[in-house]
């Protein structure tokens, strides 16, 4: 499949889907507290998506080739879980950090975004990993403009992560998105400038770096979905869906609760 260039009406539909995905994260934020189970967070998000938004939770029964159907409506990845964590009986406790990854479908279009959440007061090291990973996502996004390469994004992310002594997960990447959940191009979160795909206005894809405090190697759990770090070190991830435009880019997964861009870090990274 070639890389789709979205029309202005498709981009408008993706803006709506992106805002709705981000609003699910806004909605769930006050519920992320010690004592709640990840299964309860899933139930609440599922009710909000299907009942209030009238969106379809894209993860539910999602089954790419080689995978069994994903059994829940959101992904919750706690501490050393890297991504694709399945919500369940696990009770969140103070000191945990977790990623909540939301993908909604509205009028046939996907919006995909995730944030890190602190439960109570995590360690300084855990909060630092979440912050640096957030900076990594933005430093990558900030490379996006027509004529730039996907490798420019990956290079910028890898450089920032490794400067802090962290590592970049290689096995999962950002992806084109639209009427399909995962489309081309692949957006690697590591690499070399000037390599990969040349960006054009109208491309829509995610940037979603997974950054480990320790080594980059991962392992898949017996549930067939949950990815964890091999060395049990903490892992963090943030995700936005972005459209390339003539001026550079527009982030589509924005809502009232979207955290601010880290301006100082972006200035330092381009200096
Ligand atoms: N939302 C994830 C991504 O960013 C994909 C989750 S697939 C699922 O690409 F089946 F685990 F939900
Ligand atoms: Co994604
Ligand atoms: Co996602």
Coordinates of N, CA, C and O in Angstrom, one line a residue, residues 65-208:
X65 N -2.3 -9.7 11.9 CA -1.8 -11.0 11.6 C -0.8 -11.5 12.6 O 0.1 -10.7 13.0
X66 N -1.0 -12.7 13.1 CA -0.1 -13.3 14.1 C -0.5 -13.0 15.6 O 0.2 -13.4 16.5
X67 N -1.6 -12.2 15.8 CA -2.0 -11.8 17.1 C -3.4 -12.4 17.4 O -4.2 -12.5 16.4
X68 N -3.7 -12.7 18.6 CA -5.1 -13.0 19.0 C -5.8 -11.7 19.2 O -5.1 -10.7 19.4
X69 N -7.1 -11.7 19.2 CA -7.8 -10.4 19.3 C -7.6 -9.7 20.6 O -7.6 -10.4 21.7
X70 N -7.3 -8.4 20.6 CA -7.0 -7.7 21.9 C -8.4 -7.7 22.6 O -9.4 -7.3 22.1
X71 N -8.4 -8.1 23.9 CA -9.6 -8.3 24.6 C -10.3 -7.1 25.3 O -11.4 -7.2 25.8
X72 N -9.6 -5.9 25.3 CA -10.1 -4.7 26.0 C -10.2 -3.5 25.1 O -9.7 -3.6 23.9
X73 N -10.7 -2.4 25.6 CA -10.9 -1.2 24.8 C -9.8 -0.2 24.9 O -9.8 0.8 24.1
X74 N -8.9 -0.3 25.9 CA -7.7 0.6 26.0 C -6.5 -0.3 26.3 O -6.6 -1.4 26.7
X75 N -5.3 0.3 26.2 CA -4.1 -0.3 26.7 C -3.6 0.4 27.9 O -3.6 1.7 28.0
X76 N -3.3 -0.4 29.0 CA -2.7 0.2 30.2 C -1.4 -0.5 30.5 O -1.4 -1.7 30.7
X77 N -0.3 0.2 30.4 CA 1.0 -0.4 30.6 C 1.7 0.2 31.8 O 2.0 1.4 31.8
X78 N 1.9 -0.6 32.8 CA 2.4 -0.2 34.1 C 3.8 -0.5 34.3 O 4.3 -1.6 34.1
X79 N 4.6 0.6 34.8 CA 6.0 0.4 35.2 C 6.9 -0.2 34.1 O 7.2 0.4 33.2
X80 N 7.3 -1.5 34.3 CA 8.2 -2.1 33.3 C 7.5 -2.6 32.1 O 8.1 -3.1 31.2
X81 N 6.2 -2.5 32.0 CA 5.4 -2.8 30.8 C 5.6 -1.7 29.8 O 5.5 -0.5 30.1
X82 N 6.0 -2.0 28.6 CA 6.4 -1.1 27.6 C 5.2 -0.5 26.8 O 5.0 0.7 26.6
X83 N 4.3 -1.5 26.4 CA 3.1 -1.1 25.6 C 2.2 -2.3 25.5 O 2.6 -3.4 25.9
X84 N 1.0 -2.0 25.1 CA 0.0 -3.1 24.8 C -0.4 -3.9 26.0 O -0.9 -5.0 25.9
X85 N -0.3 -3.2 27.2 CA -0.8 -3.9 28.5 C -2.3 -4.1 28.4 O -3.0 -3.2 28.0
X86 N -2.7 -5.2 28.9 CA -4.2 -5.6 28.9 C -4.7 -5.2 30.2 O -4.3 -5.7 31.3
X87 N -5.7 -4.3 30.3 CA -6.4 -4.0 31.6 C -6.9 -5.2 32.2 O -7.4 -6.1 31.6
X88 N -6.9 -5.2 33.6 CA -7.4 -6.4 34.3 C -7.6 -6.1 35.8 O -7.9 -5.0 36.2
X89 N -7.2 -7.1 36.6 CA -7.4 -7.0 38.1 C -6.3 -6.2 38.8 O -6.4 -6.0 40.0
X90 N -5.3 -5.8 38.1 CA -4.2 -5.2 38.7 C -4.6 -3.9 39.4 O -5.2 -3.0 38.8
X91 N -4.2 -3.7 40.7 CA -4.6 -2.5 41.5 C -3.4 -1.6 41.4 O -2.3 -1.9 41.8
X92 N -3.7 -0.3 41.0 CA -2.6 0.7 41.0 C -2.3 1.1 42.4 O -3.2 1.3 43.3
X93 N -1.0 1.3 42.6 CA -0.5 1.7 44.0 C 0.4 2.9 43.8 O 1.0 3.2 42.7
X94 N 0.5 3.7 44.9 CA 1.3 4.9 44.9 C 2.7 4.5 44.5 O 3.3 3.5 44.9
X95 N 3.3 5.4 43.6 CA 4.6 5.1 43.0 C 4.6 4.5 41.7 O 5.6 4.5 41.0
X96 N 3.4 4.0 41.2 CA 3.4 3.4 39.9 C 3.4 4.5 38.8 O 2.8 5.6 39.1
X97 N 3.9 4.2 37.7 CA 3.7 5.1 36.5 C 3.1 4.2 35.4 O 3.5 3.1 35.3
X98 N 2.1 4.8 34.7 CA 1.5 4.0 33.6 C 1.2 4.8 32.4 O 0.9 6.0 32.5
X99 N 1.2 4.1 31.3 CA 0.7 4.7 30.0 C -0.7 4.2 29.8 O -1.0 3.1 29.9
X100 N -1.5 5.2 29.4 CA -2.9 4.8 28.9 C -2.9 5.2 27.5 O -2.7 6.4 27.1
X101 N -3.2 4.3 26.6 CA -3.2 4.5 25.1 C -4.6 4.3 24.6 O -5.2 3.2 24.8
X102 N -5.1 5.4 24.0 CA -6.5 5.4 23.5 C -6.5 5.5 22.0 O -5.9 6.4 21.4
X103 N -7.3 4.7 21.4 CA -7.6 4.8 19.9 C -9.1 4.7 19.7 O -9.7 3.7 20.1
X104 N -9.6 5.8 19.2 CA -11.1 5.8 18.9 C -11.3 5.8 17.4 O -10.4 6.3 16.6
X105 N -12.4 5.3 17.0 CA -12.8 5.4 15.6 C -14.1 6.3 15.5 O -15.1 6.0 16.3
X106 N -14.1 7.3 14.8 CA -15.3 8.2 14.6 C -15.5 8.4 13.1 O -14.6 8.8 12.4
X107 N -16.7 8.0 12.7 CA -17.1 8.2 11.2 C -16.0 7.5 10.3 O -15.7 8.0 9.3
X108 N -15.5 6.4 10.8 CA -14.5 5.6 10.0 C -13.1 6.0 10.2 O -12.2 5.4 9.6
X109 N -12.8 7.1 10.9 CA -11.4 7.6 11.0 C -10.9 7.4 12.5 O -11.6 7.5 13.4
X110 N -9.5 7.1 12.5 CA -8.9 6.7 13.8 C -8.1 7.9 14.4 O -7.5 8.7 13.7
X111 N -8.3 8.1 15.7 CA -7.4 9.0 16.5 C -6.7 8.2 17.5 O -7.3 7.4 18.2
X112 N -5.4 8.4 17.7 CA -4.5 7.5 18.5 C -3.6 8.4 19.3 O -2.8 9.2 18.8
X113 N -3.7 8.3 20.6 CA -2.9 9.1 21.5 C -2.7 8.5 22.9 O -3.6 7.7 23.3
X114 N -1.5 8.7 23.5 CA -1.3 8.2 24.8 C -0.5 9.2 25.7 O 0.2 10.0 25.2
X115 N -0.7 9.0 27.0 CA 0.0 9.9 27.9 C 0.5 9.0 29.1 O 0.0 7.9 29.3
X116 N 1.5 9.5 29.8 CA 1.9 8.8 31.1 C 1.2 9.4 32.2 O 0.9 10.6 32.3
X117 N 0.9 8.6 33.2 CA 0.2 9.0 34.5 C 1.0 8.6 35.7 O 1.6 7.5 35.7
X118 N 1.2 9.5 36.7 CA 1.8 9.1 37.9 C 0.7 8.8 38.9 O -0.3 9.5 39.0
X119 N 0.9 7.7 39.6 CA 0.0 7.3 40.7 C 0.6 7.7 42.0 O 1.7 7.2 42.3
X120 N 0.0 8.6 42.7 CA 0.6 9.1 44.0 C 1.9 9.8 43.6 O 1.9 10.6 42.7
X121 N 3.0 9.5 44.4 CA 4.2 10.2 44.2 C 5.3 9.2 43.7 O 6.0 8.6 44.6
X122 N 5.5 8.9 42.4 CA 6.6 8.1 42.0 C 7.9 8.6 42.3 O 8.1 9.8 42.6
X123 N 9.0 7.8 42.2 CA 10.3 8.2 42.5 C 10.7 9.3 41.5 O 10.2 9.4 40.4
X124 N 11.8 10.0 41.9 CA 12.3 11.0 41.0 C 12.8 10.4 39.7 O 12.5 11.0 38.6
X125 N 13.4 9.2 39.7 CA 13.8 8.5 38.5 C 12.7 8.2 37.6 O 12.8 8.4 36.4
X126 N 11.5 7.8 38.1 CA 10.4 7.5 37.3 C 9.8 8.7 36.7 O 9.4 8.7 35.5
X127 N 9.7 9.8 37.5 CA 9.2 11.0 36.9 C 10.1 11.6 35.8 O 9.6 12.2 34.8
X128 N 11.4 11.5 36.0 CA 12.4 12.0 35.1 C 12.2 11.2 33.7 O 12.3 11.8 32.7
X129 N 12.0 9.9 33.8 CA 11.9 9.1 32.6 C 10.6 9.5 31.9 O 10.6 9.7 30.6
X130 N 9.5 9.8 32.6 CA 8.3 10.2 31.9 C 8.5 11.6 31.3 O 8.0 11.8 30.1
X131 N 9.2 12.5 31.9 CA 9.5 13.8 31.4 C 10.4 13.8 30.2 O 10.1 14.4 29.1
X132 N 11.4 13.0 30.3 CA 12.4 12.9 29.1 C 11.7 12.3 27.9 O 11.9 12.7 26.8
X133 N 10.8 11.3 28.2 CA 10.1 10.6 27.1 C 9.1 11.6 26.4 O 9.0 11.6 25.2
X134 N 8.5 12.4 27.2 CA 7.6 13.5 26.7 C 8.4 14.4 25.8 O 8.0 14.8 24.7
X135 N 9.6 14.8 26.3 CA 10.5 15.7 25.5 C 10.9 15.0 24.2 O 10.9 15.6 23.1
X136 N 11.2 13.7 24.2 CA 11.6 12.9 23.1 C 10.4 13.0 22.0 O 10.7 13.2 20.8
X137 N 9.2 12.8 22.4 CA 8.1 12.8 21.5 C 8.1 14.2 20.8 O 8.0 14.2 19.6
X138 N 8.2 15.2 21.6 CA 8.1 16.6 21.0 C 9.3 16.9 20.1 O 9.1 17.6 19.1
X139 N 10.5 16.5 20.5 CA 11.7 16.8 19.7 C 11.5 16.1 18.4 O 11.9 16.6 17.4
X140 N 10.9 14.9 18.4 CA 10.7 14.2 17.1 C 9.6 14.9 16.3 O 9.8 15.2 15.1
X141 N 8.5 15.3 16.9 CA 7.4 16.0 16.2 C 7.9 17.3 15.6 O 7.6 17.6 14.4
X142 N 8.8 17.9 16.3 CA 9.3 19.2 15.9 C 10.2 19.2 14.6 O 10.5 20.2 14.0
X143 N 10.6 18.0 14.2 CA 11.3 17.8 12.9 C 10.4 17.7 11.7 O 10.9 17.7 10.6
X144 N 9.1 17.6 11.9 CA 8.2 17.3 10.8 C 7.9 18.5 10.0 O 7.5 19.6 10.5
X145 N 8.2 18.4 8.7 CA 7.8 19.4 7.7 C 8.0 18.7 6.3 O 8.7 17.7 6.2
X146 N 7.3 19.3 5.3 CA 7.5 18.7 3.9 C 9.0 18.7 3.6 O 9.7 19.7 3.8
X147 N 9.5 17.6 3.0 CA 10.9 17.5 2.6 C 11.8 16.9 3.7 O 12.9 16.5 3.4
X148 N 11.4 16.9 4.9 CA 12.1 16.2 6.0 C 11.9 14.7 5.8 O 11.1 14.3 5.0
X149 N 12.8 13.9 6.5 CA 12.7 12.5 6.4 C 12.3 11.9 7.7 O 12.5 12.4 8.8
X150 N 11.6 10.7 7.6 CA 11.2 10.0 8.8 C 12.5 9.7 9.7 O 12.4 9.8 10.9
X151 N 13.6 9.5 9.1 CA 14.8 9.3 9.8 C 15.3 10.5 10.7 O 16.0 10.4 11.7
X152 N 14.9 11.7 10.2 CA 15.2 12.9 11.0 C 14.4 12.9 12.4 O 15.0 13.3 13.4
X153 N 13.2 12.3 12.3 CA 12.4 12.2 13.6 C 13.1 11.2 14.5 O 13.3 11.5 15.7
X154 N 13.4 10.1 14.0 CA 14.0 9.0 14.8 C 15.3 9.4 15.4 O 15.6 9.1 16.6
X155 N 16.1 10.1 14.6 CA 17.5 10.5 15.0 C 17.4 11.4 16.2 O 18.1 11.3 17.2
X156 N 16.5 12.4 16.1 CA 16.3 13.4 17.1 C 15.8 12.8 18.4 O 16.3 13.1 19.5
X157 N 14.9 11.8 18.3 CA 14.4 11.2 19.5 C 15.5 10.3 20.2 O 15.7 10.4 21.4
X158 N 16.2 9.6 19.4 CA 17.3 8.7 19.9 C 18.3 9.5 20.6 O 18.8 9.1 21.7
X159 N 18.7 10.6 20.0 CA 19.8 11.4 20.5 C 19.4 12.0 21.9 O 20.2 11.9 22.9
X160 N 18.2 12.4 22.0 CA 17.7 13.0 23.3 C 17.6 11.9 24.4 O 18.1 12.1 25.5
X161 N 17.1 10.7 24.0 CA 16.9 9.6 25.0 C 18.3 9.2 25.5 O 18.5 9.0 26.7
X162 N 19.2 9.0 24.5 CA 20.5 8.4 24.9 C 21.4 9.4 25.7 O 22.2 9.1 26.5
X163 N 21.2 10.7 25.4 CA 21.9 11.8 26.2 C 21.5 11.7 27.6 O 22.3 12.1 28.5
X164 N 20.4 11.1 27.9 CA 19.9 11.0 29.3 C 20.2 9.6 29.9 O 19.8 9.3 31.0
X165 N 20.9 8.8 29.1 CA 21.3 7.4 29.6 C 20.2 6.4 29.4 O 20.2 5.3 29.9
X166 N 19.1 6.8 28.6 CA 18.0 5.9 28.4 C 18.2 5.2 27.0 O 19.0 5.6 26.2
X167 N 17.3 4.2 26.8 CA 17.4 3.5 25.5 C 16.0 3.5 24.8 O 15.0 3.7 25.4
X168 N 16.1 3.3 23.4 CA 14.9 3.4 22.6 C 14.5 2.0 22.2 O 15.3 1.2 21.7
X169 N 13.2 1.7 22.4 CA 12.7 0.4 22.0 C 12.6 0.3 20.4 O 12.2 1.3 19.8
X170 N 13.1 -0.7 19.8 CA 13.2 -0.8 18.4 C 12.1 -1.5 17.7 O 11.9 -1.4 16.5
X171 N 11.4 -2.4 18.4 CA 10.5 -3.4 17.8 C 9.1 -2.8 17.5 O 8.4 -3.3 16.7
X172 N 8.8 -1.6 18.0 CA 7.5 -1.0 17.8 C 7.8 0.5 17.4 O 8.8 1.1 17.8
X173 N 6.9 1.0 16.5 CA 7.2 2.3 15.9 C 5.9 3.1 15.7 O 4.8 2.5 15.9
X174 N 6.0 4.4 15.4 CA 4.9 5.1 15.0 C 4.4 4.6 13.6 O 5.1 3.9 13.0
X175 N 3.2 5.1 13.2 CA 2.6 4.5 12.0 C 1.7 5.5 11.4 O 1.0 6.3 12.0
X176 N 1.5 5.4 10.0 CA 0.5 6.1 9.3 C -0.9 5.6 9.9 O -1.0 4.5 10.4
X177 N -1.9 6.5 9.8 CA -3.2 6.2 10.4 C -4.2 7.0 9.6 O -3.9 8.1 9.1
X178 N -5.4 6.5 9.6 CA -6.5 7.1 8.8 C -7.8 6.3 9.0 O -8.3 6.0 10.1
X179 N -8.2 5.8 7.8 CA -9.3 4.8 7.9 C -8.9 3.5 8.5 O -9.7 2.7 9.0
X180 N -7.5 3.2 8.4 CA -7.0 2.0 9.0 C -6.2 2.5 10.2 O -5.6 3.6 10.3
X181 N -6.1 1.5 11.2 CA -5.4 1.8 12.5 C -3.9 2.0 12.2 O -3.3 2.9 12.7
X182 N -3.4 1.0 11.5 CA -1.9 1.0 11.2 C -1.7 1.0 9.7 O -2.0 0.1 9.0
X183 N -1.2 2.1 9.2 CA -0.9 2.3 7.8 C 0.6 2.6 7.6 O 1.3 2.8 8.6
X184 N 1.1 2.7 6.4 CA 2.4 3.3 6.1 C 2.3 4.8 6.3 O 1.3 5.4 6.1
X185 N 3.4 5.5 6.6 CA 4.8 4.9 6.8 C 5.0 4.5 8.2 O 4.2 4.8 9.1
X186 N 6.1 3.7 8.4 CA 6.6 3.4 9.8 C 7.4 4.6 10.2 O 8.2 5.1 9.5
X187 N 7.2 5.0 11.5 CA 8.0 6.1 12.1 C 8.9 5.5 13.1 O 8.5 5.3 14.3
X188 N 10.1 5.2 12.8 CA 11.1 4.6 13.7 C 11.5 5.7 14.7 O 11.6 6.9 14.3
X189 N 11.7 5.3 16.0 CA 12.1 6.3 17.0 C 13.6 6.3 17.2 O 14.1 6.7 18.3
X190 N 14.3 5.8 16.2 CA 15.8 5.8 16.2 C 16.2 5.9 14.7 O 15.3 5.7 13.8
X191 N 17.4 6.2 14.5 CA 17.9 6.2 13.1 C 18.8 7.3 12.7 O 19.4 7.9 13.6
X192 N 18.9 7.5 11.4 CA 19.9 8.5 10.9 C 19.2 9.6 10.1 O 18.2 9.2 9.3
X193 N 19.6 10.8 10.2 CA 19.0 11.9 9.4 C 19.0 11.6 7.9 O 20.0 11.0 7.4
X194 N 18.0 12.1 7.2 CA 18.0 11.9 5.7 C 17.7 10.6 5.2 O 17.8 10.3 4.0
X195 N 17.3 9.6 6.1 CA 17.0 8.3 5.7 C 15.5 8.0 5.8 O 14.8 8.8 6.5
X196 N 15.0 7.0 5.2 CA 13.6 6.6 5.4 C 12.7 7.3 4.3 O 13.1 7.5 3.2
X197 N 11.5 7.7 4.7 CA 10.5 8.3 3.8 C 10.6 9.8 3.8 O 10.7 10.4 4.9
X198 N 10.5 10.4 2.6 CA 10.5 11.9 2.5 C 9.0 12.3 2.8 O 8.1 11.8 2.2
X199 N 8.9 13.3 3.7 CA 7.5 13.7 4.2 C 6.9 14.7 3.2 O 7.6 15.5 2.6
X200 N 5.6 14.5 3.0 CA 4.8 15.4 2.2 C 3.6 15.9 2.9 O 3.0 15.2 3.7
X201 N 3.1 17.1 2.6 CA 1.9 17.6 3.2 C 0.8 16.7 2.9 O 0.7 16.1 1.8
X202 N -0.1 16.4 3.9 CA -1.2 15.5 3.8 C -0.9 14.1 4.4 O -1.9 13.4 4.5
X203 N 0.3 13.8 4.7 CA 0.6 12.6 5.4 C 0.1 12.7 6.8 O 0.4 13.8 7.5
X204 N -0.5 11.6 7.4 CA -0.9 11.6 8.8 C -0.2 10.4 9.4 O -0.4 9.3 8.9
X205 N 0.4 10.6 10.6 CA 1.1 9.5 11.3 C 1.2 9.8 12.7 O 1.0 10.9 13.1
X206 N 1.6 8.7 13.5 CA 1.8 8.9 14.9 C 3.3 9.0 15.2 O 4.1 8.5 14.5
X207 N 3.6 9.7 16.3 CA 5.0 9.7 16.9 C 4.7 9.2 18.3 O 4.0 9.8 19.1
X208 N 5.3 8.0 18.7 CA 5.0 7.4 20.0 C 6.2 6.6 20.6 O 6.2 5.4 20.7

